[in-house]
Amino acid sequence: MNVTHLECANCHKNYEANKLQNLCKECGKPLLVRYDLEKAAETLTKDSLKLREPNLWRYSEVLPVENEENIVSFGEGLTPLLKTKNLAEKLSIKLNLFIKDESQNPTQSFKARGMTAAVSMAKELGVKKVAAPSAGNAAGALSAYASRAEMQSFLFMPSDTPRANIIECEQTGADVTLVDGLITDCGKIVAERKDAEGWFDVSTLKEPYRVEGKKTMGYELAEQFGWNLPDVILYPTGGGTGLIGMWKAFDEMETMGWIDSFRPRLVSVQSIGCAPIVRAFHEGDRFATEWSNAETVASGLRVPKAIGDFLILDALRQSNGTAIAVSDEELINAVKEIGTSEGLFCAPEGAACLPALRKLIEQNLVKENERVVIFNTGAGVKYLECF
Ligand SMILES: *Cc1c(COP(=O)(O)O)cnc(C)c1O
Ligand SMILES: [Zn+2]
């Protein structure tokens, strides 16, 4: 609609937008979508939103699809921002603590946001077969959106992925291959076979549109907080797509004159068994080295190497945020603590934000009365093996 071009996030080379693109051909890094934001802001106004549908396509002027008939949707996005009371009272300081509940998306995780954008664009550009590696929830979402778009999906998951994710894919039309290895091994298989098989690779950040779907979390937070962004955001980080997307959304909103230059402090939360971003952040590195022997029950966090690592690290640093790792024991206990105090059965990844928040408080990195958002990125029911 208002897309002008794609731009490499690393070397800034420009690419045509109305064509299938994966990574930058010069440097191998992710491409991001650029818009004519002045034009977008003519029709996309804060007031206009009041009359629009309660799903993420309400922000269509800053989303990539040209012809709205190509939109493949189950009504994703505009998830509730839940104010906590019981949980906030259990903390050692007084905070305004919110949970952005992404488990209420179609296919029960925020992966639906990315896939509605990626599959819609794939449809617009004539794709018939899509493929991706996944730690679980991305596969479930891709399978659903691909079937709805009459595309074939080919999914590669570690064999110890939660059973619910595997069954969900089988029951919604995907061709599923289980791999003895990690998501990075699955990604290598897709990369090796995609040309011969005619698959379009929708691995996160290896195509430009999943991040566009996920950036809508940033737009929603602004809208739900009355255009005053919160002070701190805790985000369970695997590939970091949502974090990168929200950071992009904040800049777009500032360009459109919706918000000022104030930014929340972004906090990446990972598991001690797989914490490449935490390590790189504290060692001052711009890129994260691959984590060996990655192990955590929070399957969405089991990403030993993220292709957008430098974008995550840049956002954490520019926002004055940080990165924290918690143990599997801490994050599993947090599922029950959030569940018993707020009634929400969180994914282990989302629950990890609670012990991380306690560590922030201990280190004096969060102050009294600040507005803090933790992201519950998925649904606990998909992880029955963990309990
Ligand atoms: C994929 C996933 C994550 C990590 O999301 P990224 O944006 O890739 O960092 C966190 N939680 C759940 C439940 C996920 O499925
Ligand atoms: Zn480049």
PDB file of C-alpha atoms in Angstrom, residues 6 21-22 30-33 35 56-57 62-65 76 102 107 109-122 130-143 145 154-156 183 187 190 200-218 235 238-246 248-249 300 303 307:
ATOM      1  CA  LEU A   6      12.965  -2.951   1.244  1.00  0.00           C
ATOM      2  CA  GLN A  21      13.025 -11.473  -1.394  1.00  0.00           C
ATOM      3  CA  ASN A  22      14.867 -13.302   1.333  1.00  0.00           C
ATOM      4  CA  PRO A  30      17.614  -9.252   7.073  1.00  0.00           C
ATOM      5  CA  LEU A  31      15.657  -6.842   4.876  1.00  0.00           C
ATOM      6  CA  LEU A  32      13.144  -4.464   6.445  1.00  0.00           C
ATOM      7  CA  VAL A  33      10.102  -2.865   4.820  1.00  0.00           C
ATOM      8  CA  TYR A  35       6.972   3.004   3.921  1.00  0.00           C
ATOM      9  CA  LEU A  56      -4.025  -6.030  13.516  1.00  0.00           C
ATOM     10  CA  TRP A  57      -5.060  -5.249   9.933  1.00  0.00           C
ATOM     11  CA  VAL A  62       1.773   0.557   7.656  1.00  0.00           C
ATOM     12  CA  LEU A  63       1.449  -3.081   6.644  1.00  0.00           C
ATOM     13  CA  PRO A  64       2.738  -4.519   3.382  1.00  0.00           C
ATOM     14  CA  VAL A  65      -0.269  -6.020   1.543  1.00  0.00           C
ATOM     15  CA  GLU A  76      -5.303 -11.890  14.975  1.00  0.00           C
ATOM     16  CA  GLU A 102      -0.689 -12.966  23.283  1.00  0.00           C
ATOM     17  CA  THR A 107      -3.249 -20.733  17.111  1.00  0.00           C
ATOM     18  CA  SER A 109       0.554 -17.568  20.254  1.00  0.00           C
ATOM     19  CA  PHE A 110       1.878 -14.322  18.836  1.00  0.00           C
ATOM     20  CA  LYS A 111       3.388 -16.268  15.934  1.00  0.00           C
ATOM     21  CA  ALA A 112      -0.011 -15.698  14.282  1.00  0.00           C
ATOM     22  CA  ARG A 113       0.851 -12.005  13.904  1.00  0.00           C
ATOM     23  CA  GLY A 114       3.944 -12.741  11.879  1.00  0.00           C
ATOM     24  CA  MET A 115       2.321 -15.451   9.805  1.00  0.00           C
ATOM     25  CA  THR A 116      -0.741 -13.447   8.801  1.00  0.00           C
ATOM     26  CA  ALA A 117       1.612 -10.878   7.256  1.00  0.00           C
ATOM     27  CA  ALA A 118       4.072 -13.357   5.728  1.00  0.00           C
ATOM     28  CA  VAL A 119       1.447 -15.683   4.246  1.00  0.00           C
ATOM     29  CA  SER A 120      -0.645 -12.790   2.916  1.00  0.00           C
ATOM     30  CA  MET A 121       2.402 -11.380   1.154  1.00  0.00           C
ATOM     31  CA  ALA A 122       3.428 -14.805  -0.123  1.00  0.00           C
ATOM     32  CA  VAL A 130       6.070 -22.357   1.975  1.00  0.00           C
ATOM     33  CA  ALA A 131       8.643 -23.913   4.288  1.00  0.00           C
ATOM     34  CA  ALA A 132      10.070 -23.051   7.701  1.00  0.00           C
ATOM     35  CA  PRO A 133      12.013 -24.427  10.621  1.00  0.00           C
ATOM     36  CA  SER A 134      10.226 -23.969  13.929  1.00  0.00           C
ATOM     37  CA  ALA A 135      10.587 -24.546  17.644  1.00  0.00           C
ATOM     38  CA  GLY A 136       6.828 -25.167  17.726  1.00  0.00           C
ATOM     39  CA  ASN A 137       4.425 -22.245  17.684  1.00  0.00           C
ATOM     40  CA  ALA A 138       5.632 -20.796  14.383  1.00  0.00           C
ATOM     41  CA  ALA A 139       4.900 -24.137  12.762  1.00  0.00           C
ATOM     42  CA  GLY A 140       1.368 -24.259  14.147  1.00  0.00           C
ATOM     43  CA  ALA A 141       0.680 -20.767  12.894  1.00  0.00           C
ATOM     44  CA  LEU A 142       2.218 -21.303   9.474  1.00  0.00           C
ATOM     45  CA  SER A 143       0.310 -24.544   8.966  1.00  0.00           C
ATOM     46  CA  TYR A 145      -2.427 -19.710   7.624  1.00  0.00           C
ATOM     47  CA  PHE A 154       6.575 -27.901   4.828  1.00  0.00           C
ATOM     48  CA  LEU A 155       7.639 -27.707   8.442  1.00  0.00           C
ATOM     49  CA  PHE A 156      10.813 -28.862  10.141  1.00  0.00           C
ATOM     50  CA  ILE A 183      15.913 -25.190  15.159  1.00  0.00           C
ATOM     51  CA  GLY A 187      16.826 -24.146   9.213  1.00  0.00           C
ATOM     52  CA  VAL A 190      15.105 -25.753   4.580  1.00  0.00           C
ATOM     53  CA  PHE A 200       9.523 -20.060  -0.286  1.00  0.00           C
ATOM     54  CA  ASP A 201      11.509 -19.861   2.966  1.00  0.00           C
ATOM     55  CA  VAL A 202       9.498 -18.060   5.655  1.00  0.00           C
ATOM     56  CA  SER A 203      12.066 -18.521   8.450  1.00  0.00           C
ATOM     57  CA  THR A 204      11.806 -15.560  10.763  1.00  0.00           C
ATOM     58  CA  LEU A 205      13.701 -12.497   9.475  1.00  0.00           C
ATOM     59  CA  LYS A 206      14.809 -14.445   6.392  1.00  0.00           C
ATOM     60  CA  GLU A 207      11.821 -12.885   4.649  1.00  0.00           C
ATOM     61  CA  PRO A 208      10.782  -9.275   5.341  1.00  0.00           C
ATOM     62  CA  TYR A 209       7.156  -9.635   6.428  1.00  0.00           C
ATOM     63  CA  ARG A 210       6.867 -11.656   9.641  1.00  0.00           C
ATOM     64  CA  VAL A 211       8.495  -8.786  11.503  1.00  0.00           C
ATOM     65  CA  GLU A 212       5.892  -6.431  10.006  1.00  0.00           C
ATOM     66  CA  GLY A 213       3.099  -8.515  11.499  1.00  0.00           C
ATOM     67  CA  LYS A 214       4.808  -8.653  14.864  1.00  0.00           C
ATOM     68  CA  LYS A 215       5.558  -4.932  14.972  1.00  0.00           C
ATOM     69  CA  THR A 216       1.830  -4.352  15.486  1.00  0.00           C
ATOM     70  CA  MET A 217       2.414  -5.233  19.160  1.00  0.00           C
ATOM     71  CA  GLY A 218       4.196  -1.888  19.371  1.00  0.00           C
ATOM     72  CA  TYR A 235      10.142  -9.858  26.177  1.00  0.00           C
ATOM     73  CA  GLY A 238      14.189 -16.398  20.749  1.00  0.00           C
ATOM     74  CA  GLY A 239      14.667 -14.939  17.290  1.00  0.00           C
ATOM     75  CA  GLY A 240      13.770 -11.515  18.669  1.00  0.00           C
ATOM     76  CA  THR A 241      11.312 -10.735  15.881  1.00  0.00           C
ATOM     77  CA  GLY A 242       8.772  -9.064  18.145  1.00  0.00           C
ATOM     78  CA  LEU A 243      11.354  -6.931  19.891  1.00  0.00           C
ATOM     79  CA  ILE A 244      12.845  -5.787  16.602  1.00  0.00           C
ATOM     80  CA  GLY A 245       9.355  -5.173  15.250  1.00  0.00           C
ATOM     81  CA  MET A 246       8.188  -3.097  18.220  1.00  0.00           C
ATOM     82  CA  LYS A 248      10.632  -0.328  14.392  1.00  0.00           C
ATOM     83  CA  ALA A 249       7.001   0.489  15.175  1.00  0.00           C
ATOM     84  CA  GLY A 300      10.432 -20.837  21.858  1.00  0.00           C
ATOM     85  CA  VAL A 303      17.271 -20.477  19.473  1.00  0.00           C
ATOM     86  CA  ILE A 307      19.914 -13.891  12.391  1.00  0.00           C
TER      87      ILE A 307
END
